[in-house]
């Protein structure tokens, strides 16, 4: 018997009796989405810029480039000084990646990013800037998981919590974002 | 020191706990550090009015999945295949390790970067691959620390929790060439980042564990705080994901519930830094999912043990359990220590549960207190 069949046939001897799928009906606490999102993002050490939209973002990018930093932008209307390379490995020296955030989650400050080409882009850059339309905010993860895109061959990721400092107590070492981007800046492209 | 970390074999929990308890200061800070996590968890839980409801939903949806596992596993396989993912099924650790080796050999892999997977610990995969000439690099900071120190994990979420930063400093000095006597966490973390970045960029393949496998999407979810799973899985063209049969969930709704509880229960974070959903290989790449039983169907035959398969490995019960906090992860004789380890390790190692009933009592108490199940 193949391993698959032996697993499936062993499962027939399970001692558990059928349990129905529970109805997931969590009520959404009414709250101003932008303010809650901003507060959540602040607690996870992300930065939120709400003024000026894409023009302000381009101005920021211009500043970064003037400092000689390597900026890759995949957001339409914002241009950096690097093009999408042939191989993912060539992204290793990117200082800032500017990507589109598809959805922001107010309860935890997470932002959904999906990537098909060079899926390592949101992770390998030193800093990540996500441009998020203000209307793309939802209250919680229940709403979020139903709205995100996740096409075949795609990596979709909730990016959150970019505590720059390493969390530690007296004796204890604990790295967050040890390997991936150190900082997440979220630009809300629509003015309040 | 060596005795403390290398204790293994069939000695019972109380004896190993004795060894850990000889250094009372260490016991104290170990206990305190974990209690910090527990307190953070309490604050995170209290901040959500629907917390109890979420726990109940999580418990029920896992139970539902376990009682319909055949259907969900098959659906998961079909959906994965439709997404171009190769799915393998294996009965035990040995079979699992062999197929991993075969896949790696086929691609002439010399270096594998790996992110945290308790399953591969369970299967003792690293030593097996190393025997066959493959360099396995654990990339989670804590995992890398214990790998360099040649120790097993002592906790399922914070695997190097038993080590002081001074010990890490000395280890890095010897192995990575950091400055002698330097134990500044930022300095050490930067050194680890540089060291591991080089490994990521030169890896031939990546392997991760799986936090959830979504049946109706054919996708796997991997949660990390460090981004190491994603640095790995998206640089080399070959990605492998190993999962126990208990990791499947029906759909995105189920994943939404568990994502809300996992990090809050583990570390008090509202969500892990990266919750990544992989639905197929990268362009020009190959993605394999390896589904492993390794004793789980046996556990399913026992009503109580079967319930422990609802566990999402958040580590909350370890942080809560006074026995674990004061006896250390190496006192348990099984890869997964603490209350949940006693339950899931019961079939592998009688010494955990039978001759020494206290941890067993602790299991019951912790389940009752956290009510994660
Ligand atoms: S048994 Fe322990 S590790 Fe598993 S879900 Fe419950 S608290 Fe978390």
mmCIF file of C-alpha atoms in Angstrom, chain B:
data_model
loop_
_atom_site.group_PDB
_atom_site.id
_atom_site.type_symbol
_atom_site.label_atom_id
_atom_site.label_comp_id
_atom_site.label_asym_id
_atom_site.label_seq_id
_atom_site.Cartn_x
_atom_site.Cartn_y
_atom_site.Cartn_z
ATOM 1 C CA UNK B 1 27.252 23.124 31.200
ATOM 2 C CA UNK B 2 27.682 20.321 28.708
ATOM 3 C CA UNK B 3 25.716 18.021 30.908
ATOM 4 C CA UNK B 4 22.985 20.593 31.080
ATOM 5 C CA UNK B 5 22.566 20.760 27.350
ATOM 6 C CA UNK B 6 23.432 17.318 26.158
ATOM 7 C CA UNK B 7 21.284 15.295 28.511
ATOM 8 C CA UNK B 8 19.534 12.715 26.390
ATOM 9 C CA UNK B 9 18.529 9.089 26.448
ATOM 10 C CA UNK B 10 15.980 7.581 28.680
ATOM 11 C CA UNK B 11 16.573 9.416 31.963
ATOM 12 C CA UNK B 12 13.366 10.551 33.484
ATOM 13 C CA UNK B 13 12.162 14.113 33.634
ATOM 14 C CA UNK B 14 12.871 14.616 37.329
ATOM 15 C CA UNK B 15 16.524 13.728 36.940
ATOM 16 C CA UNK B 16 17.024 16.096 34.039
ATOM 17 C CA UNK B 17 15.082 18.802 35.805
ATOM 18 C CA UNK B 18 17.488 18.330 38.707
ATOM 19 C CA UNK B 19 20.399 19.154 36.427
ATOM 20 C CA UNK B 20 18.707 22.318 35.190
ATOM 21 C CA UNK B 21 17.787 23.334 38.726
ATOM 22 C CA UNK B 22 21.382 23.247 39.978
ATOM 23 C CA UNK B 23 21.843 26.756 38.637
ATOM 24 C CA UNK B 24 19.163 28.609 40.475
ATOM 25 C CA UNK B 25 19.828 31.994 38.920
ATOM 26 C CA UNK B 26 19.429 30.486 35.469
ATOM 27 C CA UNK B 27 16.197 28.841 36.519
ATOM 28 C CA UNK B 28 14.941 32.172 37.802
ATOM 29 C CA UNK B 29 15.605 34.165 34.650
ATOM 30 C CA UNK B 30 14.372 31.356 32.432
ATOM 31 C CA UNK B 31 11.144 31.344 34.349
ATOM 32 C CA UNK B 32 10.886 35.132 34.294
ATOM 33 C CA UNK B 33 11.648 35.484 30.579
ATOM 34 C CA UNK B 34 8.867 33.062 29.745
ATOM 35 C CA UNK B 35 6.509 34.709 32.153
ATOM 36 C CA UNK B 36 7.118 37.976 30.289
ATOM 37 C CA UNK B 37 5.751 36.255 27.191
ATOM 38 C CA UNK B 38 2.809 34.947 29.126
ATOM 39 C CA UNK B 39 2.026 38.444 30.429
ATOM 40 C CA UNK B 40 2.250 39.887 26.929
ATOM 41 C CA UNK B 41 -0.119 37.186 25.805
ATOM 42 C CA UNK B 42 -2.584 38.160 28.510
ATOM 43 C CA UNK B 43 -2.493 41.793 27.485
ATOM 44 C CA UNK B 44 -2.947 40.904 23.820
ATOM 45 C CA UNK B 45 -5.864 38.624 24.651
ATOM 46 C CA UNK B 46 -7.522 41.216 26.858
ATOM 47 C CA UNK B 47 -7.317 43.794 24.092
ATOM 48 C CA UNK B 48 -9.751 41.877 21.917
ATOM 49 C CA UNK B 49 -13.301 41.667 23.208
ATOM 50 C CA UNK B 50 -14.010 38.550 21.163
ATOM 51 C CA UNK B 51 -10.975 36.604 22.427
ATOM 52 C CA UNK B 52 -12.944 33.814 24.092
ATOM 53 C CA UNK B 53 -15.107 33.429 21.031
ATOM 54 C CA UNK B 54 -11.994 33.231 18.855
ATOM 55 C CA UNK B 55 -10.511 30.503 21.009
ATOM 56 C CA UNK B 56 -13.699 28.539 20.830
ATOM 57 C CA UNK B 57 -13.849 28.945 17.058
ATOM 58 C CA UNK B 58 -10.214 27.927 16.680
ATOM 59 C CA UNK B 59 -10.756 24.836 18.766
ATOM 60 C CA UNK B 60 -13.893 23.846 16.906
ATOM 61 C CA UNK B 61 -12.590 24.434 13.435
ATOM 62 C CA UNK B 62 -9.512 22.347 14.199
ATOM 63 C CA UNK B 63 -11.714 19.606 15.603
ATOM 64 C CA UNK B 64 -13.924 19.810 12.551
ATOM 65 C CA UNK B 65 -10.906 19.477 10.270
ATOM 66 C CA UNK B 66 -9.503 16.546 12.232
ATOM 67 C CA UNK B 67 -12.816 14.746 11.981
ATOM 68 C CA UNK B 68 -12.874 15.288 8.212
ATOM 69 C CA UNK B 69 -9.163 14.937 7.638
ATOM 70 C CA UNK B 70 -9.363 12.469 4.761
ATOM 71 C CA UNK B 71 -11.496 14.839 2.725
ATOM 72 C CA UNK B 72 -9.483 17.932 3.491
ATOM 73 C CA UNK B 73 -6.120 16.309 2.852
ATOM 74 C CA UNK B 74 -7.284 15.028 -0.502
ATOM 75 C CA UNK B 75 -8.803 18.364 -1.431
ATOM 76 C CA UNK B 76 -5.581 20.059 -0.418
ATOM 77 C CA UNK B 77 -3.569 17.712 -2.597
ATOM 78 C CA UNK B 78 -5.798 18.266 -5.627
ATOM 79 C CA UNK B 79 -5.719 22.026 -5.263
ATOM 80 C CA UNK B 80 -1.953 22.015 -4.812
ATOM 81 C CA UNK B 81 -1.513 19.961 -7.947
ATOM 82 C CA UNK B 82 -3.702 22.391 -9.852
ATOM 83 C CA UNK B 83 -1.309 25.117 -8.693
ATOM 84 C CA UNK B 84 1.746 23.229 -9.897
ATOM 85 C CA UNK B 85 2.821 22.066 -6.450
ATOM 86 C CA UNK B 86 4.169 18.527 -6.087
ATOM 87 C CA UNK B 87 2.629 16.744 -3.096
ATOM 88 C CA UNK B 88 4.193 13.779 -1.307
ATOM 89 C CA UNK B 89 2.756 11.635 1.475
ATOM 90 C CA UNK B 90 4.939 9.787 3.933
ATOM 91 C CA UNK B 91 4.320 7.588 6.935
ATOM 92 C CA UNK B 92 7.269 8.402 9.121
ATOM 93 C CA UNK B 93 10.383 10.445 9.624
ATOM 94 C CA UNK B 94 12.608 8.014 7.819
ATOM 95 C CA UNK B 95 10.507 8.090 4.665
ATOM 96 C CA UNK B 96 10.250 11.873 4.932
ATOM 97 C CA UNK B 97 14.003 12.319 5.194
ATOM 98 C CA UNK B 98 14.622 9.975 2.294
ATOM 99 C CA UNK B 99 12.308 11.821 -0.098
ATOM 100 C CA UNK B 100 13.819 15.152 0.930
ATOM 101 C CA UNK B 101 17.238 13.726 0.167
ATOM 102 C CA UNK B 102 16.044 12.380 -3.188
ATOM 103 C CA UNK B 103 14.595 15.730 -4.234
ATOM 104 C CA UNK B 104 17.734 17.556 -3.144
ATOM 105 C CA UNK B 105 20.001 15.027 -4.851
ATOM 106 C CA UNK B 106 18.056 15.355 -8.081
ATOM 107 C CA UNK B 107 18.758 19.081 -8.054
ATOM 108 C CA UNK B 108 22.340 18.613 -6.875
ATOM 109 C CA UNK B 109 21.684 20.704 -3.819
ATOM 110 C CA UNK B 110 24.703 21.343 -1.647
ATOM 111 C CA UNK B 111 23.279 23.933 0.686
ATOM 112 C CA UNK B 112 19.760 23.943 2.119
ATOM 113 C CA UNK B 113 18.465 26.945 4.070
ATOM 114 C CA UNK B 114 15.798 25.979 6.500
ATOM 115 C CA UNK B 115 13.347 27.931 8.587
ATOM 116 C CA UNK B 116 11.745 26.635 11.732
ATOM 117 C CA UNK B 117 10.004 23.327 11.454
ATOM 118 C CA UNK B 118 9.287 21.244 14.516
ATOM 119 C CA UNK B 119 8.371 18.402 12.163
ATOM 120 C CA UNK B 120 11.870 18.163 10.732
ATOM 121 C CA UNK B 121 13.180 18.183 14.316
ATOM 122 C CA UNK B 122 10.794 15.354 15.045
ATOM 123 C CA UNK B 123 12.134 13.470 12.002
ATOM 124 C CA UNK B 124 15.797 14.262 12.880
ATOM 125 C CA UNK B 125 16.246 15.466 9.337
ATOM 126 C CA UNK B 126 19.319 17.678 9.732
ATOM 127 C CA UNK B 127 21.760 14.976 10.848
ATOM 128 C CA UNK B 128 20.438 12.655 8.134
ATOM 129 C CA UNK B 129 21.009 15.192 5.356
ATOM 130 C CA UNK B 130 24.374 16.184 6.765
ATOM 131 C CA UNK B 131 25.471 12.550 6.697
ATOM 132 C CA UNK B 132 24.718 12.672 3.007
ATOM 133 C CA UNK B 133 26.887 15.681 2.420
ATOM 134 C CA UNK B 134 24.255 18.411 2.385
ATOM 135 C CA UNK B 135 24.878 21.547 4.412
ATOM 136 C CA UNK B 136 21.720 22.394 6.341
ATOM 137 C CA UNK B 137 21.581 25.959 7.614
ATOM 138 C CA UNK B 138 18.926 26.815 10.174
ATOM 139 C CA UNK B 139 18.056 30.438 9.540
ATOM 140 C CA UNK B 140 15.810 31.471 12.407
ATOM 141 C CA UNK B 141 18.154 33.360 14.743
ATOM 142 C CA UNK B 142 17.390 31.178 17.753
ATOM 143 C CA UNK B 143 17.618 28.033 15.653
ATOM 144 C CA UNK B 144 20.939 29.101 14.175
ATOM 145 C CA UNK B 145 22.281 29.774 17.660
ATOM 146 C CA UNK B 146 21.432 26.294 18.891
ATOM 147 C CA UNK B 147 22.587 24.726 15.644
ATOM 148 C CA UNK B 148 25.999 26.373 16.039
ATOM 149 C CA UNK B 149 26.017 25.259 19.681
ATOM 150 C CA UNK B 150 25.009 21.742 18.575
ATOM 151 C CA UNK B 151 21.950 21.657 20.788
ATOM 152 C CA UNK B 152 18.335 20.788 20.130
ATOM 153 C CA UNK B 153 15.612 23.439 20.623
ATOM 154 C CA UNK B 154 14.470 23.891 24.211
ATOM 155 C CA UNK B 155 11.219 25.684 23.310
ATOM 156 C CA UNK B 156 8.999 25.440 20.236
ATOM 157 C CA UNK B 157 8.778 29.188 19.586
ATOM 158 C CA UNK B 158 11.924 30.587 21.223
ATOM 159 C CA UNK B 159 14.318 27.675 20.750
ATOM 160 C CA UNK B 160 17.394 29.228 22.388
ATOM 161 C CA UNK B 161 15.568 30.635 25.396
ATOM 162 C CA UNK B 162 17.840 28.705 27.750
ATOM 163 C CA UNK B 163 20.925 30.615 26.584
ATOM 164 C CA UNK B 164 22.130 33.893 27.988
ATOM 165 C CA UNK B 165 23.264 36.612 25.609
ATOM 166 C CA UNK B 166 26.805 36.322 26.990
ATOM 167 C CA UNK B 167 26.821 32.670 25.968
ATOM 168 C CA UNK B 168 25.579 33.630 22.514
ATOM 169 C CA UNK B 169 28.334 36.281 22.349
ATOM 170 C CA UNK B 170 30.993 33.691 23.129
ATOM 171 C CA UNK B 171 29.510 31.233 20.640
ATOM 172 C CA UNK B 172 29.441 33.854 17.874
ATOM 173 C CA UNK B 173 32.967 34.904 18.742
ATOM 174 C CA UNK B 174 34.153 31.345 18.242
ATOM 175 C CA UNK B 175 32.065 30.497 15.208
ATOM 176 C CA UNK B 176 31.365 33.751 13.396
ATOM 177 C CA UNK B 177 34.368 35.776 14.447
ATOM 178 C CA UNK B 178 32.545 38.508 16.375
ATOM 179 C CA UNK B 179 34.499 40.506 18.950
ATOM 180 C CA UNK B 180 35.432 38.649 22.126
ATOM 181 C CA UNK B 181 33.349 39.595 25.144
ATOM 182 C CA UNK B 182 30.766 41.395 22.999
ATOM 183 C CA UNK B 183 27.205 40.512 23.906
ATOM 184 C CA UNK B 184 25.251 43.531 22.704
ATOM 185 C CA UNK B 185 22.102 42.036 21.139
ATOM 186 C CA UNK B 186 22.014 44.496 18.253
ATOM 187 C CA UNK B 187 25.653 43.795 17.399
ATOM 188 C CA UNK B 188 25.114 40.039 17.596
ATOM 189 C CA UNK B 189 21.920 40.185 15.570
ATOM 190 C CA UNK B 190 23.641 42.216 12.846
ATOM 191 C CA UNK B 191 26.442 39.682 12.757
ATOM 192 C CA UNK B 192 23.922 36.860 12.385
ATOM 193 C CA UNK B 193 22.139 38.795 9.655
ATOM 194 C CA UNK B 194 25.312 39.231 7.634
ATOM 195 C CA UNK B 195 26.341 35.623 8.158
ATOM 196 C CA UNK B 196 22.952 34.269 7.130
ATOM 197 C CA UNK B 197 22.429 36.652 4.229
ATOM 198 C CA UNK B 198 25.406 35.104 2.566
ATOM 199 C CA UNK B 199 23.856 31.667 3.144
ATOM 200 C CA UNK B 200 20.509 32.756 1.659
ATOM 201 C CA UNK B 201 22.161 34.189 -1.423
ATOM 202 C CA UNK B 202 24.151 31.037 -2.065
ATOM 203 C CA UNK B 203 21.547 28.420 -1.120
ATOM 204 C CA UNK B 204 20.435 25.836 -3.663
ATOM 205 C CA UNK B 205 17.140 25.046 -1.968
ATOM 206 C CA UNK B 206 14.942 26.127 0.924
ATOM 207 C CA UNK B 207 12.783 24.245 3.353
ATOM 208 C CA UNK B 208 10.153 25.579 5.715
ATOM 209 C CA UNK B 209 7.607 24.187 8.112
ATOM 210 C CA UNK B 210 3.937 24.917 7.604
ATOM 211 C CA UNK B 211 1.660 26.726 10.041
ATOM 212 C CA UNK B 212 -1.479 26.065 8.045
ATOM 213 C CA UNK B 213 -2.278 24.328 4.789
ATOM 214 C CA UNK B 214 -5.376 25.727 3.137
ATOM 215 C CA UNK B 215 -7.373 22.909 1.593
ATOM 216 C CA UNK B 216 -9.584 24.801 -0.818
ATOM 217 C CA UNK B 217 -6.781 27.030 -2.110
ATOM 218 C CA UNK B 218 -3.898 24.585 -2.282
ATOM 219 C CA UNK B 219 -1.678 27.027 -0.434
ATOM 220 C CA UNK B 220 0.597 26.810 2.585
ATOM 221 C CA UNK B 221 0.918 29.509 5.226
ATOM 222 C CA UNK B 222 4.250 30.101 6.905
ATOM 223 C CA UNK B 223 4.530 32.561 9.800
ATOM 224 C CA UNK B 224 7.843 34.025 10.934
ATOM 225 C CA UNK B 225 9.011 37.153 12.691
ATOM 226 C CA UNK B 226 12.342 37.334 10.995
ATOM 227 C CA UNK B 227 11.433 36.919 7.344
ATOM 228 C CA UNK B 228 13.827 34.011 7.136
ATOM 229 C CA UNK B 229 11.344 31.562 5.622
ATOM 230 C CA UNK B 230 10.636 34.041 2.831
ATOM 231 C CA UNK B 231 14.244 34.977 2.211
ATOM 232 C CA UNK B 232 14.845 31.257 1.794
ATOM 233 C CA UNK B 233 11.824 30.178 -0.189
ATOM 234 C CA UNK B 234 12.118 32.965 -2.741
ATOM 235 C CA UNK B 235 15.818 33.013 -3.585
ATOM 236 C CA UNK B 236 16.729 29.486 -4.698
ATOM 237 C CA UNK B 237 14.427 27.962 -7.297
ATOM 238 C CA UNK B 238 13.557 24.934 -5.199
ATOM 239 C CA UNK B 239 11.258 25.235 -2.183
ATOM 240 C CA UNK B 240 10.157 22.423 0.103
ATOM 241 C CA UNK B 241 7.559 22.568 2.838
ATOM 242 C CA UNK B 242 7.115 19.775 5.359
ATOM 243 C CA UNK B 243 3.879 19.447 7.283
ATOM 244 C CA UNK B 244 2.161 17.041 9.640
ATOM 245 C CA UNK B 245 -1.248 15.807 8.502
ATOM 246 C CA UNK B 246 -2.748 17.915 11.303
ATOM 247 C CA UNK B 247 -1.772 21.216 9.682
ATOM 248 C CA UNK B 248 -4.528 21.352 7.095
ATOM 249 C CA UNK B 249 -7.473 23.758 7.577
ATOM 250 C CA UNK B 250 -10.521 24.041 5.332
ATOM 251 C CA UNK B 251 -10.271 27.572 3.980
ATOM 252 C CA UNK B 252 -9.115 31.173 4.323
ATOM 253 C CA UNK B 253 -11.770 31.875 6.957
ATOM 254 C CA UNK B 254 -10.227 29.238 9.175
ATOM 255 C CA UNK B 255 -6.768 30.684 8.572
ATOM 256 C CA UNK B 256 -8.110 34.108 9.558
ATOM 257 C CA UNK B 257 -9.227 32.805 12.949
ATOM 258 C CA UNK B 258 -5.975 31.007 13.670
ATOM 259 C CA UNK B 259 -3.825 33.936 12.543
ATOM 260 C CA UNK B 260 -5.626 36.100 15.081
ATOM 261 C CA UNK B 261 -4.816 33.720 17.921
ATOM 262 C CA UNK B 262 -1.405 32.281 17.009
ATOM 263 C CA UNK B 263 0.893 35.256 17.586
ATOM 264 C CA UNK B 264 -1.158 36.733 20.399
ATOM 265 C CA UNK B 265 -0.934 33.446 22.275
ATOM 266 C CA UNK B 266 2.717 32.922 21.392
ATOM 267 C CA UNK B 267 4.371 36.260 22.092
ATOM 268 C CA UNK B 268 1.584 38.772 22.597
ATOM 269 C CA UNK B 269 2.116 40.270 19.129
ATOM 270 C CA UNK B 270 -1.106 41.101 17.286
ATOM 271 C CA UNK B 271 0.159 39.048 14.332
ATOM 272 C CA UNK B 272 3.543 37.663 13.295
ATOM 273 C CA UNK B 273 5.679 40.015 11.230
ATOM 274 C CA UNK B 274 5.272 37.898 8.117
ATOM 275 C CA UNK B 275 2.299 35.617 7.481
ATOM 276 C CA UNK B 276 3.076 34.315 4.029
ATOM 277 C CA UNK B 277 0.750 32.391 1.752
ATOM 278 C CA UNK B 278 2.453 30.323 -0.949
ATOM 279 C CA UNK B 279 0.182 29.196 -3.743
ATOM 280 C CA UNK B 280 2.543 27.584 -6.177
ATOM 281 C CA UNK B 281 6.198 27.739 -7.177
ATOM 282 C CA UNK B 282 7.925 30.930 -8.255
ATOM 283 C CA UNK B 283 8.447 31.495 -11.976
ATOM 284 C CA UNK B 284 10.777 28.804 -13.239
ATOM 285 C CA UNK B 285 10.859 27.189 -9.810
ATOM 286 C CA UNK B 286 9.684 23.995 -8.163
ATOM 287 C CA UNK B 287 7.597 23.664 -5.015
ATOM 288 C CA UNK B 288 7.112 20.479 -3.025
ATOM 289 C CA UNK B 289 4.829 19.872 -0.063
ATOM 290 C CA UNK B 290 5.589 16.804 2.015
ATOM 291 C CA UNK B 291 2.715 15.543 4.142
ATOM 292 C CA UNK B 292 3.842 13.358 7.018
ATOM 293 C CA UNK B 293 2.002 11.131 9.459
ATOM 294 C CA UNK B 294 4.788 10.143 11.862
ATOM 295 C CA UNK B 295 2.490 8.726 14.514
ATOM 296 C CA UNK B 296 -0.395 11.159 14.167
ATOM 297 C CA UNK B 297 -2.913 8.633 12.837
ATOM 298 C CA UNK B 298 -1.969 6.423 15.799
ATOM 299 C CA UNK B 299 -2.779 9.311 18.141
ATOM 300 C CA UNK B 300 -6.100 9.768 16.373
ATOM 301 C CA UNK B 301 -7.132 6.357 17.638
ATOM 302 C CA UNK B 302 -7.100 7.674 21.201
ATOM 303 C CA UNK B 303 -9.770 10.235 21.970
ATOM 304 C CA UNK B 304 -7.669 12.326 24.344
ATOM 305 C CA UNK B 305 -4.445 12.230 22.363
ATOM 306 C CA UNK B 306 -6.373 12.979 19.174
ATOM 307 C CA UNK B 307 -7.519 16.283 20.663
ATOM 308 C CA UNK B 308 -3.911 17.322 21.151
ATOM 309 C CA UNK B 309 -3.601 17.399 17.350
ATOM 310 C CA UNK B 310 -5.626 20.592 17.463
ATOM 311 C CA UNK B 311 -2.455 22.268 18.735
ATOM 312 C CA UNK B 312 -1.178 25.142 16.572
ATOM 313 C CA UNK B 313 2.240 25.151 18.318
ATOM 314 C CA UNK B 314 1.954 28.620 19.733
ATOM 315 C CA UNK B 315 3.998 27.689 22.787
ATOM 316 C CA UNK B 316 1.532 29.377 25.128
ATOM 317 C CA UNK B 317 1.244 26.375 27.402
ATOM 318 C CA UNK B 318 5.037 26.166 27.770
ATOM 319 C CA UNK B 319 5.222 29.797 28.839
ATOM 320 C CA UNK B 320 2.406 29.228 31.289
ATOM 321 C CA UNK B 321 3.481 25.939 32.835
ATOM 322 C CA UNK B 322 5.440 26.405 36.077
ATOM 323 C CA UNK B 323 7.022 22.980 35.658
ATOM 324 C CA UNK B 324 8.353 23.841 32.215
ATOM 325 C CA UNK B 325 9.528 27.272 33.261
ATOM 326 C CA UNK B 326 11.506 25.878 36.154
ATOM 327 C CA UNK B 327 12.779 22.645 34.644
ATOM 328 C CA UNK B 328 13.774 23.773 31.141
ATOM 329 C CA UNK B 329 13.027 22.315 27.753
ATOM 330 C CA UNK B 330 15.696 19.647 27.908
ATOM 331 C CA UNK B 331 14.146 17.897 30.866
ATOM 332 C CA UNK B 332 11.336 16.439 28.783
ATOM 333 C CA UNK B 333 13.038 13.765 26.701
ATOM 334 C CA UNK B 334 11.097 14.724 23.628
ATOM 335 C CA UNK B 335 11.658 17.250 20.839
ATOM 336 C CA UNK B 336 8.539 19.133 21.828
ATOM 337 C CA UNK B 337 8.748 19.945 25.528
ATOM 338 C CA UNK B 338 6.220 21.240 28.005
ATOM 339 C CA UNK B 339 2.578 20.346 28.431
ATOM 340 C CA UNK B 340 1.789 19.857 24.765
ATOM 341 C CA UNK B 341 4.993 17.870 24.269
ATOM 342 C CA UNK B 342 3.886 15.407 26.896
ATOM 343 C CA UNK B 343 0.690 14.823 24.995
ATOM 344 C CA UNK B 344 2.113 14.589 21.487
ATOM 345 C CA UNK B 345 5.259 12.808 22.639
ATOM 346 C CA UNK B 346 3.459 10.265 24.813
ATOM 347 C CA UNK B 347 3.699 7.533 22.217
ATOM 348 C CA UNK B 348 7.399 8.078 21.621
ATOM 349 C CA UNK B 349 8.531 8.220 25.178
ATOM 350 C CA UNK B 350 6.770 6.714 28.124
ATOM 351 C CA UNK B 351 9.038 8.386 30.627
ATOM 352 C CA UNK B 352 7.294 11.676 30.084
ATOM 353 C CA UNK B 353 3.863 10.747 31.161
ATOM 354 C CA UNK B 354 3.762 7.436 32.926
ATOM 355 C CA UNK B 355 6.353 7.267 35.701
ATOM 356 C CA UNK B 356 6.117 10.936 36.525
ATOM 357 C CA UNK B 357 2.566 12.099 36.748
ATOM 358 C CA UNK B 358 3.193 15.745 37.662
ATOM 359 C CA UNK B 359 3.676 16.997 34.106
ATOM 360 C CA UNK B 360 0.602 15.149 33.123
ATOM 361 C CA UNK B 361 -1.337 16.982 35.767
ATOM 362 C CA UNK B 362 0.235 20.148 34.424
ATOM 363 C CA UNK B 363 -1.052 19.321 30.949
ATOM 364 C CA UNK B 364 -4.556 19.117 32.192
ATOM 365 C CA UNK B 365 -4.215 22.290 34.198
ATOM 366 C CA UNK B 366 -2.662 24.252 31.382
ATOM 367 C CA UNK B 367 -5.239 23.164 28.883
ATOM 368 C CA UNK B 368 -7.858 24.192 31.379
ATOM 369 C CA UNK B 369 -6.231 27.543 31.950
ATOM 370 C CA UNK B 370 -5.400 28.547 28.400
ATOM 371 C CA UNK B 371 -8.306 26.653 26.994
ATOM 372 C CA UNK B 372 -6.592 26.624 23.667
ATOM 373 C CA UNK B 373 -8.397 23.389 22.956
#
